[in-house]
């Protein structure tokens, strides 16, 4: 089950990057600042949430990184 979760997370991350290539240069220039801001905001929220024990992401793609990182660098 743990390996299947990692596979799903990896597929989500890769699909997001494929769609980024299809977006075009103008769209990338236009929306990159907003997406960077949202990525930082989501990452900060997750760090805070794990400290106050709101939730914990146990499946990690990369052992030394936070569990939310694949979603931040992929989906957002």
XYZ file of N, CA and C in Angstrom:
228
model
N 0.827 -1.194 0.000
C 0.000 0.000 0.000
C 0.871 1.258 0.000
N 1.962 1.229 0.766
C 2.850 2.381 0.869
C 3.504 2.676 -0.487
N 3.907 1.630 -1.203
C 4.520 1.828 -2.518
C 3.503 2.363 -3.518
N 2.255 1.931 -3.403
C 1.213 2.415 -4.298
C 0.954 3.898 -4.054
N 0.956 4.323 -2.800
C 0.774 5.745 -2.491
C 1.907 6.576 -3.081
N 3.123 6.076 -2.972
C 4.266 6.794 -3.561
C 4.128 6.897 -5.068
N 3.633 5.841 -5.683
C 3.446 5.856 -7.130
C 2.393 6.889 -7.525
N 1.292 6.959 -6.799
C 0.251 7.948 -7.082
C 0.790 9.373 -6.938
N 1.546 9.606 -5.907
C 2.114 10.940 -5.688
C 3.075 11.299 -6.813
N 3.904 10.367 -7.213
C 4.862 10.609 -8.297
C 4.137 10.885 -9.611
N 3.080 10.135 -9.894
C 2.303 10.341 -11.126
C 1.648 11.722 -11.117
N 1.081 12.130 -9.991
C 0.487 13.469 -9.889
C 1.516 14.561 -10.154
N 2.699 14.379 -9.597
C 3.750 15.372 -9.766
C 4.193 15.446 -11.230
N 4.369 14.310 -11.875
C 4.827 14.295 -13.263
C 3.770 14.825 -14.231
N 2.513 14.497 -14.005
C 1.441 15.001 -14.867
C 1.378 16.523 -14.798
N 1.587 17.059 -13.620
C 1.570 18.514 -13.468
C 2.667 19.169 -14.290
N 3.839 18.592 -14.312
C 4.944 19.161 -15.077
C 4.700 19.021 -16.580
N 4.037 17.961 -17.016
C 3.712 17.806 -18.437
C 2.747 18.907 -18.871
N 1.742 19.184 -18.066
C 0.807 20.254 -18.401
C 1.482 21.622 -18.374
N 2.492 21.780 -17.565
C 3.232 23.041 -17.545
C 3.921 23.277 -18.878
N 4.443 22.220 -19.472
C 5.086 22.350 -20.783
C 4.082 22.725 -21.869
N 2.839 22.324 -21.708
C 1.808 22.630 -22.696
C 1.192 24.022 -22.514
N 1.476 24.678 -21.417
C 0.818 25.947 -21.093
C 1.241 27.094 -21.999
N 2.470 27.109 -22.419
C 2.932 28.204 -23.263
C 3.708 29.235 -22.459
N 4.541 29.966 -23.169
C 5.450 30.922 -22.533
C 4.713 32.106 -21.897
N 3.711 32.632 -22.583
C 2.975 33.789 -22.061
C 2.208 33.440 -20.789
N 1.565 32.293 -20.779
C 0.837 31.867 -19.581
C 1.793 31.628 -18.427
N 2.937 31.072 -18.733
C 3.935 30.816 -17.696
C 4.412 32.126 -17.072
N 4.697 33.118 -17.896
C 5.126 34.430 -17.385
C 4.029 35.081 -16.545
N 2.805 34.911 -16.991
C 1.681 35.568 -16.331
C 1.369 34.963 -14.963
N 1.398 33.645 -14.859
C 0.939 32.979 -13.643
C 2.054 32.471 -12.732
N 3.306 32.577 -13.134
C 4.400 32.082 -12.306
C 4.501 32.785 -10.952
N 4.416 34.110 -10.868
C 4.490 34.744 -9.544
C 3.378 34.291 -8.591
N 2.164 34.169 -9.105
C 1.048 33.729 -8.255
C 1.243 32.285 -7.808
N 1.723 31.436 -8.693
C 1.919 30.036 -8.316
C 3.062 29.890 -7.313
N 4.088 30.696 -7.440
C 5.182 30.653 -6.463
C 4.691 31.115 -5.094
N 3.892 32.167 -5.063
C 3.333 32.646 -3.813
C 2.449 31.587 -3.159
N 1.583 30.956 -3.944
C 0.693 29.925 -3.401
C 1.474 28.712 -2.917
N 2.525 28.355 -3.616
C 3.362 27.230 -3.187
C 3.992 27.524 -1.836
N 4.506 28.732 -1.680
C 5.097 29.132 -0.407
C 4.043 29.148 0.697
N 2.867 29.635 0.388
C 1.782 29.688 1.365
C 1.333 28.283 1.790
N 1.170 27.382 0.841
C 0.738 26.011 1.155
C 1.810 25.290 1.956
N 3.070 25.483 1.588
C 4.154 24.849 2.336
C 4.201 25.370 3.774
N 4.071 26.680 3.937
C 4.080 27.277 5.279
C 2.906 26.773 6.113
N 1.754 26.691 5.499
C 0.576 26.185 6.202
C 0.795 24.745 6.658
N 1.390 23.936 5.822
C 1.628 22.543 6.179
C 2.637 22.413 7.313
N 3.694 23.211 7.289
C 4.681 23.174 8.371
C 4.017 23.557 9.693
N 3.204 24.602 9.662
C 2.483 25.021 10.863
C 1.504 23.947 11.332
N 0.769 23.360 10.379
C -0.230 22.340 10.728
C 0.408 21.105 11.348
N 1.574 20.718 10.867
C 2.244 19.562 11.462
C 2.768 19.877 12.859
N 3.172 21.117 13.090
C 3.655 21.485 14.431
C 2.554 21.487 15.470
N 1.370 21.965 15.086
C 0.255 22.004 16.040
C -0.599 20.745 15.958
N -0.127 19.761 15.191
C -0.747 18.438 15.083
C -2.154 18.467 14.491
N -2.365 19.321 13.482
C -3.622 19.294 12.758
C -3.655 18.075 11.847
N -2.539 17.823 11.151
C -2.418 16.636 10.315
C -0.951 16.307 10.131
N -0.715 15.110 9.641
C 0.640 14.650 9.346
C 0.595 13.868 8.043
N 1.507 14.151 7.166
C 1.624 13.397 5.920
C 2.716 12.362 6.136
N 2.320 11.100 6.147
C 3.267 10.039 6.473
C 3.968 9.478 5.246
N 3.332 9.514 4.096
C 3.959 9.005 2.878
C 4.854 10.085 2.310
N 6.134 9.792 2.249
C 7.107 10.759 1.733
C 7.801 10.182 0.520
N 7.854 10.959 -0.530
C 8.545 10.522 -1.727
C 10.052 10.575 -1.514
N 10.481 11.624 -0.870
C 11.894 11.808 -0.556
C 12.026 11.793 0.962
N 12.795 10.881 1.534
C 12.808 10.691 2.991
C 13.196 11.925 3.813
N 14.057 12.781 3.302
C 14.517 13.912 4.109
C 13.690 15.176 3.907
N 12.743 15.149 2.980
C 11.912 16.323 2.728
C 10.551 16.164 3.381
N 9.907 17.272 3.565
C 8.561 17.295 4.117
C 7.616 16.539 3.175
N 6.586 15.926 3.703
C 5.660 15.137 2.907
C 4.854 15.940 1.904
N 4.737 17.234 2.099
C 3.949 18.070 1.200
C 4.756 18.529 -0.021
N 6.056 18.376 -0.001
C 6.904 18.887 -1.082
C 6.523 18.390 -2.476
N 6.201 17.117 -2.685
C 5.793 16.715 -4.050
C 4.558 17.446 -4.530
N 3.653 17.787 -3.629
C 2.463 18.526 -4.028
C 2.795 19.988 -4.304
N 3.703 20.543 -3.551
C 4.076 21.947 -3.742
C 4.841 22.116 -5.051
N 5.814 21.246 -5.321
C 6.583 21.395 -6.550
C 5.883 20.769 -7.756
N 4.839 20.009 -7.516
C 4.118 19.379 -8.606
C 2.812 20.074 -8.905
N 1.833 19.863 -8.081
C 0.488 20.341 -8.351
C 0.408 21.869 -8.369
N 1.064 22.542 -7.435
C 1.016 24.003 -7.427
C 2.051 24.589 -8.345
